[in-house]
Amino acid sequence: MDESFITLEYRDDSLFLIDQRVLPTTFTLFECKNYEDVEFAIRDMVVRGAPAIGACAAYGVYMAAKQFAGLQDFEQKFKAACDFLALARPTAVNLEWAIVRMWNTYEEAKQKPSDHLLPRLKSEADAIRSEDIQTNKTIGEIGNAVVPPNATILTHCNTGALATAGWGTALGVIKTAFYDAKNIFVYADETRPRFQGARLTAWELMEAKIPSKLIPDSAAATLIRDGKIDLIILGGDRVAANGDVANKLGTFALSVIAKAYGVPFYSVVPVSTIDFTIPDGSYIPIEERDSKEVTHPGGTQVAPDGMDVYNPSFDVTPHQNITGIITEKGIIRPPFKQNIERLKNGQPLLG
Ligand code: MRU
């Protein structure tokens, strides 16, 4: 059940990442030597997936503090670096969450002798990384309860060890069910235009030897209509206070089809992906990415020169289409708004 690869690791004064832009054909590490490299790695999707970019940003904050240590205008430069990192990608709230957590650590540590600051920031980044792995293991155990024996599961995008500090969220649930001998079968959407499903989820499914098939995104509707899918399990990048979930483009369409055919639909997220400050999904910033991702998928031109493109990277699934949101604190079910409020206040979930 151990991971055979490490998504992100800080060693020898650098942050090393598996370069997810070139998987599965090439396995290579990308070295971030400073916080600017970390920002680039997040923006260019060397690393991607909400929890993984949060953990990387935490190391980016530590690296910025190291770069500016001893300067008179340290706080000004350090704050600018934090803001710069926070802008690398807008939708996944884990990025902001990790940077705020690191900033709060800084605020607390600056009251102490100055040699305390860097070790304190490093240990906080390490904690964000290791807590994420533990959180995902817990989520896997909790989510396993919704997977019936012999289930055929549909998933979208990549939510595995690559998208987190380790193990994965939705794919973590799938792996837990598989290792629990539930005899599952997985259909993985290819996830256009960047093919996180084809390139990354397919790779992780094969590494774990989970019986599975890769499908074009548009095949999912037919499989659902024909009763071939028992449940849909996928991730989330930002959950609003009413349970609306932003996730990879295509999630909303899947939720509509799942609802029409009565297929259970679960989003799997750590609590750090819940944005308690926004009332609903209309407040979630949706990243629009380069038109080249659509006109030149994988670097090969498929559309005529000059064609205009709309390329939102995420969409918002309304809570009415969601059966449950699986977290390390339990499964949030309707009434979502009340339950998310209860979770925020540390009260037991209803339903
Ligand atoms: O654009 P990406 O690849 O960063 O999008 C990732 C997703 O949408 C995932 O489903 C989400 O981050 C959850 S990952 C555990």
Short mmCIF file of C-alpha atoms and ligand atoms in Angstrom, two decimals:
data_model
loop_
_atom_site.label_atom_id
_atom_site.label_comp_id
_atom_site.label_asym_id
_atom_site.label_seq_id
_atom_site.Cartn_x
_atom_site.Cartn_y
_atom_site.Cartn_z
CA MET A 1 0.00 0.00 0.00
CA ASP A 2 3.06 2.28 0.00
CA GLU A 3 3.57 4.92 -2.65
CA SER A 4 6.22 4.07 -5.22
CA PHE A 5 6.94 7.72 -5.94
CA ILE A 6 7.17 11.02 -4.07
CA THR A 7 5.25 13.92 -5.64
CA LEU A 8 7.12 16.68 -3.83
CA GLU A 9 10.15 16.67 -1.58
CA TYR A 10 12.30 19.39 -0.04
CA ARG A 11 15.96 18.41 0.20
CA ASP A 12 19.40 19.96 -0.35
CA ASP A 13 17.88 23.48 -0.25
CA SER A 14 15.58 22.77 -3.24
CA LEU A 15 12.02 21.62 -3.76
CA PHE A 16 11.94 18.62 -6.10
CA LEU A 17 8.74 17.86 -8.00
CA ILE A 18 7.76 15.10 -10.38
CA ASP A 19 7.36 17.00 -13.64
CA GLN A 20 3.70 16.24 -14.40
CA ARG A 21 3.84 18.03 -17.74
CA VAL A 22 5.74 15.16 -19.31
CA LEU A 23 4.27 12.09 -17.61
CA PRO A 24 3.67 9.31 -18.48
CA THR A 25 6.25 9.14 -21.27
CA THR A 26 9.02 10.75 -19.24
CA PHE A 27 9.64 10.49 -15.51
CA THR A 28 11.82 13.37 -14.46
CA LEU A 29 12.21 15.66 -11.47
CA PHE A 30 11.88 19.44 -11.67
CA GLU A 31 14.08 21.34 -9.24
CA CYS A 32 12.82 24.59 -7.69
CA LYS A 33 15.79 26.52 -6.32
CA ASN A 34 13.84 29.57 -5.18
CA TYR A 35 10.28 30.79 -4.68
CA GLU A 36 10.11 32.12 -8.26
CA ASP A 37 10.73 28.57 -9.51
CA VAL A 38 7.93 27.33 -7.24
CA GLU A 39 5.54 29.95 -8.65
CA PHE A 40 6.49 28.91 -12.18
CA ALA A 41 6.03 25.21 -11.37
CA ILE A 42 2.50 25.86 -10.08
CA ARG A 43 1.51 28.22 -12.90
CA ASP A 44 2.91 26.02 -15.66
CA MET A 45 1.44 22.87 -14.05
CA VAL A 46 4.71 21.06 -13.40
CA VAL A 47 2.74 20.32 -10.26
CA ARG A 48 -1.05 20.50 -10.13
CA GLY A 49 -3.98 19.34 -8.05
CA ALA A 50 -5.33 21.46 -5.20
CA PRO A 51 -3.55 19.90 -2.18
CA ALA A 52 -0.24 19.48 -4.05
CA ILE A 53 -0.06 23.12 -5.07
CA GLY A 54 -0.89 24.14 -1.49
CA ALA A 55 2.00 22.09 -0.10
CA CYS A 56 4.39 23.40 -2.78
CA ALA A 57 3.39 26.99 -2.07
CA ALA A 58 4.17 26.41 1.62
CA TYR A 59 7.75 25.49 0.68
CA GLY A 60 7.78 28.48 -1.69
CA VAL A 61 6.98 30.76 1.26
CA TYR A 62 9.80 29.19 3.31
CA MET A 63 12.20 29.62 0.39
CA ALA A 64 11.23 33.29 0.03
CA ALA A 65 11.93 33.85 3.73
CA LYS A 66 15.33 32.19 3.28
CA GLN A 67 16.12 34.36 0.24
CA PHE A 68 15.27 37.60 2.02
CA ALA A 69 16.55 36.73 5.51
CA GLY A 70 18.62 39.53 7.01
CA LEU A 71 17.42 42.27 4.63
CA GLN A 72 16.16 45.50 6.17
CA ASP A 73 12.98 45.42 4.12
CA PHE A 74 12.47 41.71 4.79
CA GLU A 75 8.77 41.91 5.63
CA GLN A 76 7.90 43.97 2.55
CA LYS A 77 9.76 41.62 0.22
CA PHE A 78 8.44 38.52 2.00
CA LYS A 79 4.85 39.76 1.75
CA ALA A 80 5.27 40.52 -1.97
CA ALA A 81 6.61 36.98 -2.52
CA CYS A 82 3.60 35.49 -0.69
CA ASP A 83 1.22 37.56 -2.83
CA PHE A 84 3.10 36.52 -5.97
CA LEU A 85 2.82 32.82 -5.06
CA ALA A 86 -0.89 33.20 -4.23
CA LEU A 87 -1.61 34.46 -7.76
CA ALA A 88 -0.02 31.48 -9.52
CA ARG A 89 -3.38 29.77 -9.97
CA PRO A 90 -6.71 31.25 -8.87
CA THR A 91 -9.27 28.46 -8.41
CA ALA A 92 -7.89 25.94 -5.91
CA VAL A 93 -8.25 27.53 -2.48
CA ASN A 94 -5.54 25.30 -0.98
CA LEU A 95 -2.91 27.62 -2.46
CA GLU A 96 -4.24 30.62 -0.51
CA TRP A 97 -4.95 28.43 2.54
CA ALA A 98 -1.34 27.21 2.74
CA ILE A 99 0.11 30.69 2.22
CA VAL A 100 -2.12 32.17 4.94
CA ARG A 101 -1.09 29.36 7.28
CA MET A 102 2.58 30.08 6.56
CA TRP A 103 2.03 33.84 7.01
CA ASN A 104 0.36 33.25 10.38
CA THR A 105 3.35 31.11 11.36
CA TYR A 106 5.62 34.00 10.39
CA GLU A 107 3.56 36.49 12.45
CA GLU A 108 3.87 34.26 15.49
CA ALA A 109 7.58 33.43 14.95
CA LYS A 110 8.68 37.03 14.44
CA GLN A 111 7.93 37.73 18.11
CA LYS A 112 10.72 35.28 18.98
CA PRO A 113 14.52 35.56 18.44
CA SER A 114 15.31 35.88 14.72
CA ASP A 115 17.13 32.53 14.44
CA HIS A 116 13.79 30.89 15.25
CA LEU A 117 12.02 32.04 12.06
CA LEU A 118 13.45 29.87 9.27
CA PRO A 119 13.34 26.55 11.18
CA ARG A 120 9.78 27.38 12.24
CA LEU A 121 8.66 28.09 8.64
CA LYS A 122 10.39 24.95 7.38
CA SER A 123 8.70 22.80 10.00
CA GLU A 124 5.31 24.32 9.15
CA ALA A 125 5.79 23.52 5.44
CA ASP A 126 6.83 19.98 6.41
CA ALA A 127 3.71 19.73 8.57
CA ILE A 128 1.43 20.86 5.72
CA ARG A 129 2.97 18.18 3.52
CA SER A 130 2.83 15.33 6.02
CA GLU A 131 -0.63 16.25 7.33
CA ASP A 132 -1.93 16.12 3.77
CA ILE A 133 -0.75 12.53 3.36
CA GLN A 134 -2.34 11.53 6.68
CA THR A 135 -5.53 13.42 5.83
CA ASN A 136 -5.81 11.57 2.53
CA LYS A 137 -5.39 8.20 4.24
CA THR A 138 -8.23 9.12 6.62
CA ILE A 139 -10.38 10.33 3.71
CA GLY A 140 -9.70 7.01 1.97
CA GLU A 141 -11.00 5.05 4.96
CA ILE A 142 -14.09 7.25 5.34
CA GLY A 143 -14.86 7.25 1.61
CA ASN A 144 -14.44 3.49 1.34
CA ALA A 145 -17.77 3.18 3.18
CA VAL A 146 -19.69 4.50 0.12
CA VAL A 147 -18.08 2.04 -2.30
CA PRO A 148 -20.15 -1.13 -2.64
CA PRO A 149 -18.44 -4.45 -3.43
CA ASN A 150 -17.93 -5.01 -7.17
CA ALA A 151 -18.55 -1.31 -7.88
CA THR A 152 -17.76 0.26 -11.23
CA ILE A 153 -16.55 3.78 -10.55
CA LEU A 154 -16.17 6.72 -12.90
CA THR A 155 -13.56 9.36 -12.10
CA HIS A 156 -12.44 12.61 -13.72
CA CYS A 157 -9.11 14.45 -13.88
CA ASN A 158 -6.33 13.31 -11.55
CA THR A 159 -6.88 13.18 -7.79
CA GLY A 160 -4.19 10.71 -6.84
CA ALA A 161 -0.80 10.89 -5.17
CA LEU A 162 0.32 13.24 -7.93
CA ALA A 163 -2.41 15.77 -7.10
CA THR A 164 -1.61 15.77 -3.39
CA ALA A 165 1.40 15.33 -1.12
CA GLY A 166 0.67 11.60 -1.32
CA TRP A 167 -2.03 8.92 -1.61
CA GLY A 168 -4.73 11.14 -3.12
CA THR A 169 -8.29 12.25 -2.42
CA ALA A 170 -10.83 10.66 -4.80
CA LEU A 171 -8.21 8.27 -6.14
CA GLY A 172 -7.22 7.65 -2.52
CA VAL A 173 -10.78 6.44 -1.85
CA ILE A 174 -10.60 4.26 -4.97
CA LYS A 175 -7.23 2.80 -3.92
CA THR A 176 -8.50 2.15 -0.39
CA ALA A 177 -11.52 0.28 -1.78
CA PHE A 178 -9.26 -1.68 -4.13
CA TYR A 179 -6.87 -2.71 -1.33
CA ASP A 180 -9.94 -3.62 0.72
CA ALA A 181 -10.59 -6.31 -1.93
CA LYS A 182 -13.86 -4.75 -3.08
CA ASN A 183 -13.27 -5.97 -6.63
CA ILE A 184 -13.80 -2.55 -8.16
CA PHE A 185 -13.45 -1.42 -11.76
CA VAL A 186 -12.59 2.16 -12.73
CA TYR A 187 -13.39 4.21 -15.82
CA ALA A 188 -11.08 7.22 -16.07
CA ASP A 189 -12.08 10.21 -18.19
CA GLU A 190 -9.19 11.38 -20.35
CA THR A 191 -9.93 14.97 -19.14
CA ARG A 192 -9.38 17.33 -22.02
CA PRO A 193 -7.65 19.54 -22.84
CA ARG A 194 -4.64 18.71 -20.62
CA PHE A 195 -5.38 15.00 -20.30
CA GLN A 196 -4.76 14.64 -16.58
CA GLY A 197 -6.93 11.50 -16.74
CA ALA A 198 -5.13 9.93 -19.69
CA ARG A 199 -1.63 10.92 -18.66
CA LEU A 200 -1.72 10.87 -14.86
CA THR A 201 -4.72 8.90 -13.55
CA ALA A 202 -4.17 6.12 -16.07
CA TRP A 203 -0.52 5.99 -14.97
CA GLU A 204 -1.45 5.84 -11.29
CA LEU A 205 -4.15 3.20 -11.91
CA MET A 206 -1.65 1.06 -13.78
CA GLU A 207 1.03 1.52 -11.09
CA ALA A 208 -1.51 0.35 -8.49
CA LYS A 209 -2.71 -2.46 -10.80
CA ILE A 210 -6.35 -1.40 -10.44
CA PRO A 211 -8.56 -2.87 -13.21
CA SER A 212 -9.54 0.12 -15.32
CA LYS A 213 -10.26 1.61 -18.72
CA LEU A 214 -9.55 5.03 -20.12
CA ILE A 215 -12.45 6.70 -21.94
CA PRO A 216 -12.91 9.83 -24.02
CA ASP A 217 -14.73 12.37 -21.82
CA SER A 218 -17.79 12.22 -24.03
CA ALA A 219 -18.22 8.45 -23.52
CA ALA A 220 -19.17 8.95 -19.88
CA ALA A 221 -22.81 9.90 -20.65
CA THR A 222 -23.43 6.67 -22.53
CA LEU A 223 -21.88 4.54 -19.78
CA ILE A 224 -24.02 6.27 -17.17
CA ARG A 225 -27.23 5.95 -19.22
CA ASP A 226 -26.55 2.27 -19.86
CA GLY A 227 -26.27 1.52 -16.13
CA LYS A 228 -22.55 0.74 -16.35
CA ILE A 229 -21.51 3.16 -13.58
CA ASP A 230 -22.38 2.54 -9.92
CA LEU A 231 -20.91 5.75 -8.59
CA ILE A 232 -18.86 8.77 -9.56
CA ILE A 233 -15.98 9.83 -7.32
CA LEU A 234 -13.90 12.89 -8.14
CA GLY A 235 -12.04 15.74 -6.45
CA GLY A 236 -12.63 19.41 -5.78
CA ASP A 237 -10.63 22.62 -5.96
CA ARG A 238 -12.83 24.94 -3.90
CA VAL A 239 -16.03 24.16 -2.03
CA ALA A 240 -18.32 27.07 -1.16
CA ALA A 241 -20.19 27.37 2.15
CA ASN A 242 -23.38 26.01 0.52
CA GLY A 243 -21.65 22.91 -0.89
CA ASP A 244 -21.18 24.07 -4.49
CA VAL A 245 -17.92 22.55 -5.76
CA ALA A 246 -15.47 23.91 -8.32
CA ASN A 247 -13.54 21.09 -9.95
CA LYS A 248 -11.94 20.26 -13.28
CA LEU A 249 -13.92 21.30 -16.35
CA GLY A 250 -16.42 18.58 -17.21
CA THR A 251 -17.40 17.82 -13.62
CA PHE A 252 -20.61 19.86 -13.87
CA ALA A 253 -21.76 18.00 -17.00
CA LEU A 254 -21.07 14.66 -15.29
CA SER A 255 -23.12 15.75 -12.27
CA VAL A 256 -26.12 16.62 -14.46
CA ILE A 257 -26.04 13.24 -16.19
CA ALA A 258 -25.50 11.43 -12.87
CA LYS A 259 -28.53 13.19 -11.39
CA ALA A 260 -30.68 12.38 -14.43
CA TYR A 261 -29.87 8.67 -14.10
CA GLY A 262 -29.75 8.44 -10.29
CA VAL A 263 -26.04 7.65 -10.01
CA PRO A 264 -24.42 8.68 -6.68
CA PHE A 265 -21.98 11.54 -7.18
CA TYR A 266 -19.25 12.27 -4.60
CA SER A 267 -16.66 15.02 -4.42
CA VAL A 268 -13.67 14.15 -2.23
CA VAL A 269 -11.71 16.96 -0.59
CA PRO A 270 -9.67 17.76 2.50
CA VAL A 271 -11.29 20.40 4.74
CA SER A 272 -8.57 22.80 3.51
CA THR A 273 -10.43 22.86 0.16
CA ILE A 274 -13.54 24.34 1.78
CA ASP A 275 -13.72 28.11 1.46
CA PHE A 276 -15.98 29.04 4.38
CA THR A 277 -15.84 32.70 3.34
CA ILE A 278 -17.86 32.42 0.14
CA PRO A 279 -21.63 31.76 0.24
CA ASP A 280 -21.92 29.89 -3.05
CA GLY A 281 -20.12 28.78 -6.20
CA SER A 282 -20.73 32.01 -8.10
CA TYR A 283 -17.96 33.57 -5.98
CA ILE A 284 -15.34 31.04 -7.09
CA PRO A 285 -12.74 32.50 -9.47
CA ILE A 286 -12.52 30.25 -12.52
CA GLU A 287 -9.12 30.11 -14.16
CA GLU A 288 -9.01 30.53 -17.94
CA ARG A 289 -5.93 29.03 -19.50
CA ASP A 290 -3.97 29.51 -22.70
CA SER A 291 -5.86 28.86 -25.93
CA LYS A 292 -2.94 26.67 -27.06
CA GLU A 293 -4.10 23.96 -24.64
CA VAL A 294 -7.14 23.55 -26.92
CA THR A 295 -5.72 24.36 -30.33
CA HIS A 296 -2.47 22.42 -29.79
CA PRO A 297 -3.20 19.59 -27.29
CA GLY A 298 0.05 17.84 -26.42
CA GLY A 299 1.83 20.27 -28.76
CA THR A 300 0.08 19.09 -31.94
CA GLN A 301 -2.01 21.61 -33.84
CA VAL A 302 -5.65 20.50 -34.27
CA ALA A 303 -7.43 23.83 -34.93
CA PRO A 304 -6.90 26.37 -37.69
CA ASP A 305 -4.49 29.24 -37.05
CA GLY A 306 -6.22 32.23 -35.51
CA MET A 307 -9.28 30.35 -34.18
CA ASP A 308 -10.65 32.00 -31.03
CA VAL A 309 -10.90 29.79 -27.94
CA TYR A 310 -12.73 29.69 -24.59
CA ASN A 311 -10.73 27.52 -22.18
CA PRO A 312 -12.00 27.59 -18.60
CA SER A 313 -9.98 25.14 -16.52
CA PHE A 314 -12.74 24.44 -13.98
CA ASP A 315 -16.51 24.53 -13.62
CA VAL A 316 -18.87 24.72 -10.68
CA THR A 317 -21.17 21.86 -9.76
CA PRO A 318 -24.24 23.00 -7.80
CA HIS A 319 -24.70 21.24 -4.46
CA GLN A 320 -28.13 20.01 -5.63
CA ASN A 321 -26.29 17.59 -7.96
CA ILE A 322 -23.96 16.23 -5.26
CA THR A 323 -24.71 13.17 -3.13
CA GLY A 324 -21.96 13.88 -0.63
CA ILE A 325 -18.64 15.62 -0.06
CA ILE A 326 -16.16 13.21 1.50
CA THR A 327 -13.67 14.83 3.91
CA GLU A 328 -11.35 13.70 6.71
CA LYS A 329 -14.01 14.93 9.17
CA GLY A 330 -16.76 12.80 7.70
CA ILE A 331 -19.13 12.84 4.72
CA ILE A 332 -20.97 16.11 4.26
CA ARG A 333 -24.48 15.38 3.00
CA PRO A 334 -27.52 17.60 2.51
CA PRO A 335 -28.37 19.96 4.04
CA PHE A 336 -24.93 21.09 2.87
CA LYS A 337 -25.09 24.64 4.15
CA GLN A 338 -26.00 23.60 7.67
CA ASN A 339 -23.51 20.76 7.67
CA ILE A 340 -20.64 22.91 6.40
CA GLU A 341 -21.44 25.42 9.15
CA ARG A 342 -21.44 22.58 11.69
CA LEU A 343 -18.11 21.32 10.38
CA LYS A 344 -16.65 24.82 10.70
CA ASN A 345 -17.82 24.95 14.32
CA GLY A 346 -16.51 21.46 15.12
CA GLN A 347 -20.03 20.04 15.55
CA PRO A 348 -21.02 16.55 14.36
CA LEU A 349 -22.43 16.35 10.83
CA LEU A 350 -26.12 15.62 10.22
CA GLY A 351 -27.55 13.09 7.76
O1 MRU B 1 -5.86 21.83 -13.31
P1 MRU B 1 -5.54 20.78 -12.30
O2 MRU B 1 -4.92 19.56 -12.88
O3 MRU B 1 -4.75 21.35 -11.14
O4 MRU B 1 -6.95 20.37 -11.71
C1 MRU B 1 -7.02 19.40 -10.70
C2 MRU B 1 -8.39 19.04 -10.33
O5 MRU B 1 -9.36 19.58 -10.81
C3 MRU B 1 -8.54 18.01 -9.25
O6 MRU B 1 -9.73 17.31 -9.41
C4 MRU B 1 -8.57 18.71 -7.89
O7 MRU B 1 -7.49 19.58 -7.74
C5 MRU B 1 -8.57 17.75 -6.78
S1 MRU B 1 -6.99 17.00 -6.61
C6 MRU B 1 -6.94 16.04 -5.25
#
